[in-house]
């Protein structure tokens, strides 16, 4: 009986693998952008948009990731795959940069913002990032990687 269940479950596991691979490809594709990936993946969009502070929900480059962006990459944290990338305010990237960390399963997201004004920097983090996730977000904000 156990062998039969394993035999029947294997195709389901194998069929599920492309489901996770597709969001990763959408996010890291050179022809895609974070805003297009959000549009194609409503779970990830809901996860991201639910953690964006209310005061930034009308700011499209933050809330919808509609700005200049870097090539996102896939990272691991807590046994979960995330997409990590940056976006900035069009025509004002030096002064307004955001970083996003969104789980490919759409269950979690965190972000950070860096504002540079008159030689002073201000960082904001949201989505309750773990210390490791905060370090990832901070490094990508500061280094632009």
mmCIF file of C-alpha atoms in Angstrom:
data_model
loop_
_atom_site.group_PDB
_atom_site.id
_atom_site.type_symbol
_atom_site.label_atom_id
_atom_site.label_comp_id
_atom_site.label_asym_id
_atom_site.label_seq_id
_atom_site.Cartn_x
_atom_site.Cartn_y
_atom_site.Cartn_z
ATOM 1 C CA UNK A 1 0.000 0.000 0.000
ATOM 2 C CA UNK A 2 2.771 2.460 0.968
ATOM 3 C CA UNK A 3 4.653 1.683 -2.245
ATOM 4 C CA UNK A 4 1.526 2.329 -4.291
ATOM 5 C CA UNK A 5 0.988 5.715 -2.608
ATOM 6 C CA UNK A 6 4.622 6.635 -3.282
ATOM 7 C CA UNK A 7 4.259 5.505 -6.889
ATOM 8 C CA UNK A 8 1.133 7.626 -7.359
ATOM 9 C CA UNK A 9 2.619 10.635 -5.533
ATOM 10 C CA UNK A 10 5.813 10.775 -7.615
ATOM 11 C CA UNK A 11 4.139 12.143 -10.769
ATOM 12 C CA UNK A 12 2.413 14.811 -8.662
ATOM 13 C CA UNK A 13 5.744 15.898 -7.191
ATOM 14 C CA UNK A 14 7.372 15.933 -10.614
ATOM 15 C CA UNK A 15 4.483 17.908 -12.090
ATOM 16 C CA UNK A 16 4.772 20.458 -9.277
ATOM 17 C CA UNK A 17 8.452 21.203 -9.967
ATOM 18 C CA UNK A 18 7.771 23.229 -13.147
ATOM 19 C CA UNK A 19 5.207 25.293 -11.237
ATOM 20 C CA UNK A 20 7.931 26.661 -8.939
ATOM 21 C CA UNK A 21 10.438 26.939 -11.779
ATOM 22 C CA UNK A 22 8.135 29.123 -13.889
ATOM 23 C CA UNK A 23 7.880 32.006 -11.385
ATOM 24 C CA UNK A 24 11.660 31.953 -10.981
ATOM 25 C CA UNK A 25 12.113 32.193 -14.747
ATOM 26 C CA UNK A 26 9.591 35.046 -14.966
ATOM 27 C CA UNK A 27 11.441 37.019 -12.312
ATOM 28 C CA UNK A 28 14.978 36.456 -13.583
ATOM 29 C CA UNK A 29 14.316 36.685 -17.318
ATOM 30 C CA UNK A 30 16.246 39.437 -19.053
ATOM 31 C CA UNK A 31 13.117 40.430 -20.976
ATOM 32 C CA UNK A 32 10.964 40.691 -17.870
ATOM 33 C CA UNK A 33 10.704 43.366 -15.223
ATOM 34 C CA UNK A 34 9.572 43.136 -11.601
ATOM 35 C CA UNK A 35 6.305 44.909 -12.454
ATOM 36 C CA UNK A 36 5.545 42.399 -15.242
ATOM 37 C CA UNK A 37 6.397 39.489 -12.950
ATOM 38 C CA UNK A 38 4.026 40.875 -10.293
ATOM 39 C CA UNK A 39 1.282 41.132 -12.920
ATOM 40 C CA UNK A 40 1.794 37.487 -13.918
ATOM 41 C CA UNK A 41 1.901 36.172 -10.337
ATOM 42 C CA UNK A 42 -0.970 37.478 -8.212
ATOM 43 C CA UNK A 43 0.050 35.538 -5.063
ATOM 44 C CA UNK A 44 3.475 37.138 -5.067
ATOM 45 C CA UNK A 45 1.896 40.525 -5.846
ATOM 46 C CA UNK A 46 -0.467 40.186 -2.874
ATOM 47 C CA UNK A 47 2.409 39.150 -0.603
ATOM 48 C CA UNK A 48 4.476 42.174 -1.659
ATOM 49 C CA UNK A 49 1.679 44.714 -1.641
ATOM 50 C CA UNK A 50 0.410 43.565 1.756
ATOM 51 C CA UNK A 51 3.737 44.433 3.430
ATOM 52 C CA UNK A 52 4.273 47.813 1.739
ATOM 53 C CA UNK A 53 3.519 50.488 4.361
ATOM 54 C CA UNK A 54 0.244 52.353 3.708
ATOM 55 C CA UNK A 55 2.092 55.643 3.227
ATOM 56 C CA UNK A 56 3.834 54.174 0.134
ATOM 57 C CA UNK A 57 0.891 52.367 -1.486
ATOM 58 C CA UNK A 58 0.241 55.220 -3.928
ATOM 59 C CA UNK A 59 3.898 55.331 -4.947
ATOM 60 C CA UNK A 60 3.922 53.150 -8.064
ATOM 61 C CA UNK A 61 7.657 52.473 -8.201
ATOM 62 C CA UNK A 62 7.407 50.970 -4.707
ATOM 63 C CA UNK A 63 3.943 49.396 -4.592
ATOM 64 C CA UNK A 64 3.902 48.017 -8.152
ATOM 65 C CA UNK A 65 7.688 47.875 -8.649
ATOM 66 C CA UNK A 66 7.266 50.152 -11.685
ATOM 67 C CA UNK A 67 10.660 51.773 -11.827
ATOM 68 C CA UNK A 68 14.162 51.181 -13.057
ATOM 69 C CA UNK A 69 15.228 47.773 -11.832
ATOM 70 C CA UNK A 70 18.192 45.479 -11.528
ATOM 71 C CA UNK A 71 18.210 41.871 -12.688
ATOM 72 C CA UNK A 72 16.533 39.977 -9.813
ATOM 73 C CA UNK A 73 18.135 36.806 -8.516
ATOM 74 C CA UNK A 74 16.876 33.788 -6.605
ATOM 75 C CA UNK A 75 18.090 33.350 -3.011
ATOM 76 C CA UNK A 76 17.293 30.908 -0.212
ATOM 77 C CA UNK A 77 16.217 31.811 3.311
ATOM 78 C CA UNK A 78 14.648 29.559 5.907
ATOM 79 C CA UNK A 79 14.218 26.727 3.405
ATOM 80 C CA UNK A 80 12.210 28.928 1.044
ATOM 81 C CA UNK A 81 13.120 30.356 -2.377
ATOM 82 C CA UNK A 82 12.863 34.110 -2.788
ATOM 83 C CA UNK A 83 13.388 36.597 -5.562
ATOM 84 C CA UNK A 84 15.675 39.459 -4.516
ATOM 85 C CA UNK A 85 16.007 42.638 -6.518
ATOM 86 C CA UNK A 86 15.989 46.407 -6.561
ATOM 87 C CA UNK A 87 13.840 49.090 -8.075
ATOM 88 C CA UNK A 88 14.277 52.842 -8.030
ATOM 89 C CA UNK A 89 12.272 55.940 -8.763
ATOM 90 C CA UNK A 90 12.613 56.792 -12.463
ATOM 91 C CA UNK A 91 14.951 59.741 -13.080
ATOM 92 C CA UNK A 92 15.916 59.849 -9.388
ATOM 93 C CA UNK A 93 17.623 56.545 -8.643
ATOM 94 C CA UNK A 94 20.327 57.956 -6.409
ATOM 95 C CA UNK A 95 17.838 59.460 -3.971
ATOM 96 C CA UNK A 96 15.112 56.766 -4.027
ATOM 97 C CA UNK A 97 15.967 53.057 -4.034
ATOM 98 C CA UNK A 98 13.896 50.060 -2.981
ATOM 99 C CA UNK A 99 14.759 46.404 -2.445
ATOM 100 C CA UNK A 100 12.292 43.542 -2.529
ATOM 101 C CA UNK A 101 12.429 39.979 -1.230
ATOM 102 C CA UNK A 102 9.393 37.960 -2.308
ATOM 103 C CA UNK A 103 8.834 34.244 -1.703
ATOM 104 C CA UNK A 104 8.212 32.334 -4.926
ATOM 105 C CA UNK A 105 5.344 30.516 -3.206
ATOM 106 C CA UNK A 106 3.705 33.889 -2.491
ATOM 107 C CA UNK A 107 3.554 33.326 1.258
ATOM 108 C CA UNK A 108 6.005 35.962 2.426
ATOM 109 C CA UNK A 109 7.644 39.222 1.406
ATOM 110 C CA UNK A 110 9.862 41.898 2.889
ATOM 111 C CA UNK A 111 11.378 45.074 1.593
ATOM 112 C CA UNK A 112 13.580 48.029 2.250
ATOM 113 C CA UNK A 113 13.811 51.606 1.080
ATOM 114 C CA UNK A 114 16.811 53.922 1.013
ATOM 115 C CA UNK A 115 16.309 57.660 0.696
ATOM 116 C CA UNK A 116 19.272 60.002 0.188
ATOM 117 C CA UNK A 117 18.523 63.659 0.813
ATOM 118 C CA UNK A 118 21.041 66.475 1.266
ATOM 119 C CA UNK A 119 23.856 64.072 2.101
ATOM 120 C CA UNK A 120 21.799 62.163 4.677
ATOM 121 C CA UNK A 121 20.509 58.625 4.264
ATOM 122 C CA UNK A 122 17.390 57.089 5.749
ATOM 123 C CA UNK A 123 16.586 53.372 5.641
ATOM 124 C CA UNK A 124 13.155 51.813 6.131
ATOM 125 C CA UNK A 125 12.477 48.068 6.348
ATOM 126 C CA UNK A 126 9.070 46.429 6.261
ATOM 127 C CA UNK A 127 7.516 42.971 6.185
ATOM 128 C CA UNK A 128 9.312 41.950 9.391
ATOM 129 C CA UNK A 129 12.512 40.632 7.750
ATOM 130 C CA UNK A 130 14.648 38.185 9.720
ATOM 131 C CA UNK A 131 18.192 39.353 10.528
ATOM 132 C CA UNK A 132 19.490 37.422 7.495
ATOM 133 C CA UNK A 133 16.790 38.846 5.202
ATOM 134 C CA UNK A 134 17.439 42.356 6.492
ATOM 135 C CA UNK A 135 21.152 41.903 5.753
ATOM 136 C CA UNK A 136 20.288 40.793 2.193
ATOM 137 C CA UNK A 137 18.014 43.780 1.690
ATOM 138 C CA UNK A 138 20.541 46.207 3.176
ATOM 139 C CA UNK A 139 23.417 44.881 1.079
ATOM 140 C CA UNK A 140 21.464 45.191 -2.142
ATOM 141 C CA UNK A 141 20.294 48.693 -1.195
ATOM 142 C CA UNK A 142 23.784 49.901 -0.288
ATOM 143 C CA UNK A 143 25.734 48.134 -2.996
ATOM 144 C CA UNK A 144 23.114 47.990 -5.702
ATOM 145 C CA UNK A 145 23.794 44.292 -6.272
#
